[in-house]
Amino acid sequence: MDHLTTAAAHELSPNLVRRGQSDEMISRLHYSHKTVNNAFLALGVFLNGRLEGTMTFGPSMDKSNIQGLVRETSWNGFLELNRLALSDALPRNRESRALAIAMRIIRKNYPHMGE
């Protein structure tokens, strides 16, 4: 059996990637085939060292409406997941696992988010 099909979601390792790498993967895998210009954080999703997906985060497209959802949130106190594009080679539960790891990376590198 192929090593990718027997992999478990806990073996995923999201990490920072260059924006160009992320944009290429989004263009290929995302249903819209479009990137988001104002995304400033690109995380690659790796399995066995191979890039198999990406997530991009940035400011909300409609900041004025979103900002009011959480009391006392500053304009730069939140991010929006702009794109999530994952290969079918990744195991089950890949989305939730990748997002959980992404949240830890964001909390560590952007501590003002979600305070």
PDB file of C-alpha atoms in Angstrom:
ATOM      1  CA  MET A   1       0.000   0.000   0.000  1.00  0.00           C
ATOM      2  CA  ASP A   2       1.226   3.524  -0.793  1.00  0.00           C
ATOM      3  CA  HIS A   3       2.898   5.249   2.169  1.00  0.00           C
ATOM      4  CA  LEU A   4       0.734   8.353   1.638  1.00  0.00           C
ATOM      5  CA  THR A   5      -2.538   6.475   1.910  1.00  0.00           C
ATOM      6  CA  THR A   6      -1.487   4.818   5.173  1.00  0.00           C
ATOM      7  CA  ALA A   7      -0.377   8.073   6.784  1.00  0.00           C
ATOM      8  CA  ALA A   8      -2.294   9.505   9.707  1.00  0.00           C
ATOM      9  CA  ALA A   9      -3.276  13.132  10.172  1.00  0.00           C
ATOM     10  CA  HIS A  10      -0.922  13.488  13.169  1.00  0.00           C
ATOM     11  CA  GLU A  11       2.009  13.076  10.741  1.00  0.00           C
ATOM     12  CA  LEU A  12       1.249  16.393   9.030  1.00  0.00           C
ATOM     13  CA  SER A  13       3.643  19.247   9.660  1.00  0.00           C
ATOM     14  CA  PRO A  14       2.483  22.720   8.640  1.00  0.00           C
ATOM     15  CA  ASN A  15       5.267  25.267   8.425  1.00  0.00           C
ATOM     16  CA  LEU A  16       5.977  28.651   6.890  1.00  0.00           C
ATOM     17  CA  VAL A  17       6.523  28.656   3.114  1.00  0.00           C
ATOM     18  CA  ARG A  18       7.315  31.294   0.521  1.00  0.00           C
ATOM     19  CA  ARG A  19       4.298  33.060  -0.873  1.00  0.00           C
ATOM     20  CA  GLY A  20       5.176  31.899  -4.410  1.00  0.00           C
ATOM     21  CA  GLN A  21       5.086  28.243  -3.344  1.00  0.00           C
ATOM     22  CA  SER A  22       1.730  28.761  -1.701  1.00  0.00           C
ATOM     23  CA  ASP A  23       0.253  30.670  -4.651  1.00  0.00           C
ATOM     24  CA  GLU A  24       1.299  27.933  -7.097  1.00  0.00           C
ATOM     25  CA  MET A  25      -0.383  25.275  -4.989  1.00  0.00           C
ATOM     26  CA  ILE A  26      -3.568  27.353  -4.566  1.00  0.00           C
ATOM     27  CA  SER A  27      -3.728  27.960  -8.321  1.00  0.00           C
ATOM     28  CA  ARG A  28      -3.480  24.220  -8.880  1.00  0.00           C
ATOM     29  CA  LEU A  29      -5.610  22.784  -6.064  1.00  0.00           C
ATOM     30  CA  HIS A  30      -8.158  25.374  -4.868  1.00  0.00           C
ATOM     31  CA  TYR A  31     -11.567  25.216  -6.542  1.00  0.00           C
ATOM     32  CA  SER A  32     -11.362  28.932  -7.478  1.00  0.00           C
ATOM     33  CA  HIS A  33      -7.761  28.639  -8.759  1.00  0.00           C
ATOM     34  CA  LYS A  34      -7.308  32.205  -7.448  1.00  0.00           C
ATOM     35  CA  THR A  35      -4.960  33.544  -4.811  1.00  0.00           C
ATOM     36  CA  VAL A  36      -5.672  36.386  -2.386  1.00  0.00           C
ATOM     37  CA  ASN A  37      -3.419  39.399  -2.863  1.00  0.00           C
ATOM     38  CA  ASN A  38      -3.517  40.699   0.710  1.00  0.00           C
ATOM     39  CA  ALA A  39      -2.683  37.398   2.422  1.00  0.00           C
ATOM     40  CA  PHE A  40       0.486  37.842   4.476  1.00  0.00           C
ATOM     41  CA  LEU A  41       0.943  34.463   6.127  1.00  0.00           C
ATOM     42  CA  ALA A  42       1.455  31.316   4.047  1.00  0.00           C
ATOM     43  CA  LEU A  43       1.714  27.936   5.732  1.00  0.00           C
ATOM     44  CA  GLY A  44       2.588  24.841   3.791  1.00  0.00           C
ATOM     45  CA  VAL A  45       1.233  21.458   4.849  1.00  0.00           C
ATOM     46  CA  PHE A  46       3.930  18.800   4.618  1.00  0.00           C
ATOM     47  CA  LEU A  47       3.716  15.035   4.741  1.00  0.00           C
ATOM     48  CA  ASN A  48       7.003  13.127   4.894  1.00  0.00           C
ATOM     49  CA  GLY A  49       8.820  16.313   3.905  1.00  0.00           C
ATOM     50  CA  ARG A  50       6.736  16.813   0.759  1.00  0.00           C
ATOM     51  CA  LEU A  51       4.556  19.920   0.308  1.00  0.00           C
ATOM     52  CA  GLU A  52       0.993  18.636  -0.137  1.00  0.00           C
ATOM     53  CA  GLY A  53      -1.106  21.672   0.716  1.00  0.00           C
ATOM     54  CA  THR A  54      -1.206  25.270   1.813  1.00  0.00           C
ATOM     55  CA  MET A  55      -3.161  27.759   3.899  1.00  0.00           C
ATOM     56  CA  THR A  56      -3.019  31.525   3.544  1.00  0.00           C
ATOM     57  CA  PHE A  57      -4.141  34.024   6.157  1.00  0.00           C
ATOM     58  CA  GLY A  58      -4.608  37.759   5.991  1.00  0.00           C
ATOM     59  CA  PRO A  59      -6.919  40.597   6.915  1.00  0.00           C
ATOM     60  CA  SER A  60     -10.627  40.089   6.495  1.00  0.00           C
ATOM     61  CA  MET A  61     -12.211  41.105   3.218  1.00  0.00           C
ATOM     62  CA  ASP A  62     -14.927  42.914   5.216  1.00  0.00           C
ATOM     63  CA  LYS A  63     -13.107  44.187   8.290  1.00  0.00           C
ATOM     64  CA  SER A  64     -15.785  46.622   9.417  1.00  0.00           C
ATOM     65  CA  ASN A  65     -18.416  43.901   9.848  1.00  0.00           C
ATOM     66  CA  ILE A  66     -16.102  41.250  11.287  1.00  0.00           C
ATOM     67  CA  GLN A  67     -14.379  43.547  13.792  1.00  0.00           C
ATOM     68  CA  GLY A  68     -17.647  44.085  15.681  1.00  0.00           C
ATOM     69  CA  LEU A  69     -18.202  40.361  16.247  1.00  0.00           C
ATOM     70  CA  VAL A  70     -15.779  40.203  19.163  1.00  0.00           C
ATOM     71  CA  ARG A  71     -15.951  43.047  21.659  1.00  0.00           C
ATOM     72  CA  GLU A  72     -12.868  45.260  21.913  1.00  0.00           C
ATOM     73  CA  THR A  73     -11.070  43.606  18.991  1.00  0.00           C
ATOM     74  CA  SER A  74      -8.614  45.949  17.318  1.00  0.00           C
ATOM     75  CA  TRP A  75      -8.427  46.202  13.539  1.00  0.00           C
ATOM     76  CA  ASN A  76      -5.213  44.138  13.563  1.00  0.00           C
ATOM     77  CA  GLY A  77      -6.320  41.682  16.251  1.00  0.00           C
ATOM     78  CA  PHE A  78      -7.667  39.023  13.929  1.00  0.00           C
ATOM     79  CA  LEU A  79      -6.848  37.062  10.786  1.00  0.00           C
ATOM     80  CA  GLU A  80      -8.989  35.421   8.172  1.00  0.00           C
ATOM     81  CA  LEU A  81      -8.224  32.085   6.568  1.00  0.00           C
ATOM     82  CA  ASN A  82      -8.172  33.256   2.948  1.00  0.00           C
ATOM     83  CA  ARG A  83      -7.436  29.958   1.223  1.00  0.00           C
ATOM     84  CA  LEU A  84      -7.110  26.308   2.181  1.00  0.00           C
ATOM     85  CA  ALA A  85      -5.901  23.958  -0.533  1.00  0.00           C
ATOM     86  CA  LEU A  86      -4.932  20.404   0.344  1.00  0.00           C
ATOM     87  CA  SER A  87      -3.904  17.525  -1.871  1.00  0.00           C
ATOM     88  CA  ASP A  88      -5.899  14.297  -1.908  1.00  0.00           C
ATOM     89  CA  ALA A  89      -2.634  12.540  -1.015  1.00  0.00           C
ATOM     90  CA  LEU A  90      -3.061  13.764   2.560  1.00  0.00           C
ATOM     91  CA  PRO A  91      -4.760  11.490   5.112  1.00  0.00           C
ATOM     92  CA  ARG A  92      -8.243  11.737   6.619  1.00  0.00           C
ATOM     93  CA  ASN A  93      -8.865  14.590   9.064  1.00  0.00           C
ATOM     94  CA  ARG A  94      -6.198  16.622   7.285  1.00  0.00           C
ATOM     95  CA  GLU A  95      -8.150  19.873   7.416  1.00  0.00           C
ATOM     96  CA  SER A  96      -8.770  19.908  11.166  1.00  0.00           C
ATOM     97  CA  ARG A  97      -5.230  18.749  11.949  1.00  0.00           C
ATOM     98  CA  ALA A  98      -3.630  21.350   9.667  1.00  0.00           C
ATOM     99  CA  LEU A  99      -5.798  24.125  11.121  1.00  0.00           C
ATOM    100  CA  ALA A 100      -5.001  23.100  14.708  1.00  0.00           C
ATOM    101  CA  ILE A 101      -1.276  23.288  14.020  1.00  0.00           C
ATOM    102  CA  ALA A 102      -1.727  26.571  12.140  1.00  0.00           C
ATOM    103  CA  MET A 103      -3.458  28.056  15.179  1.00  0.00           C
ATOM    104  CA  ARG A 104      -0.486  27.137  17.372  1.00  0.00           C
ATOM    105  CA  ILE A 105       1.921  28.713  14.870  1.00  0.00           C
ATOM    106  CA  ILE A 106      -0.181  31.885  14.718  1.00  0.00           C
ATOM    107  CA  ARG A 107      -0.445  32.164  18.519  1.00  0.00           C
ATOM    108  CA  LYS A 108       3.319  31.767  18.831  1.00  0.00           C
ATOM    109  CA  ASN A 109       4.312  34.215  16.060  1.00  0.00           C
ATOM    110  CA  TYR A 110       1.424  36.691  16.342  1.00  0.00           C
ATOM    111  CA  PRO A 111       0.597  36.785  20.075  1.00  0.00           C
ATOM    112  CA  HIS A 112      -1.629  39.864  19.685  1.00  0.00           C
ATOM    113  CA  MET A 113      -4.097  37.766  17.652  1.00  0.00           C
ATOM    114  CA  GLY A 114      -7.025  36.547  19.675  1.00  0.00           C
ATOM    115  CA  GLU A 115      -6.079  38.143  22.973  1.00  0.00           C
TER     116      GLU A 115
END
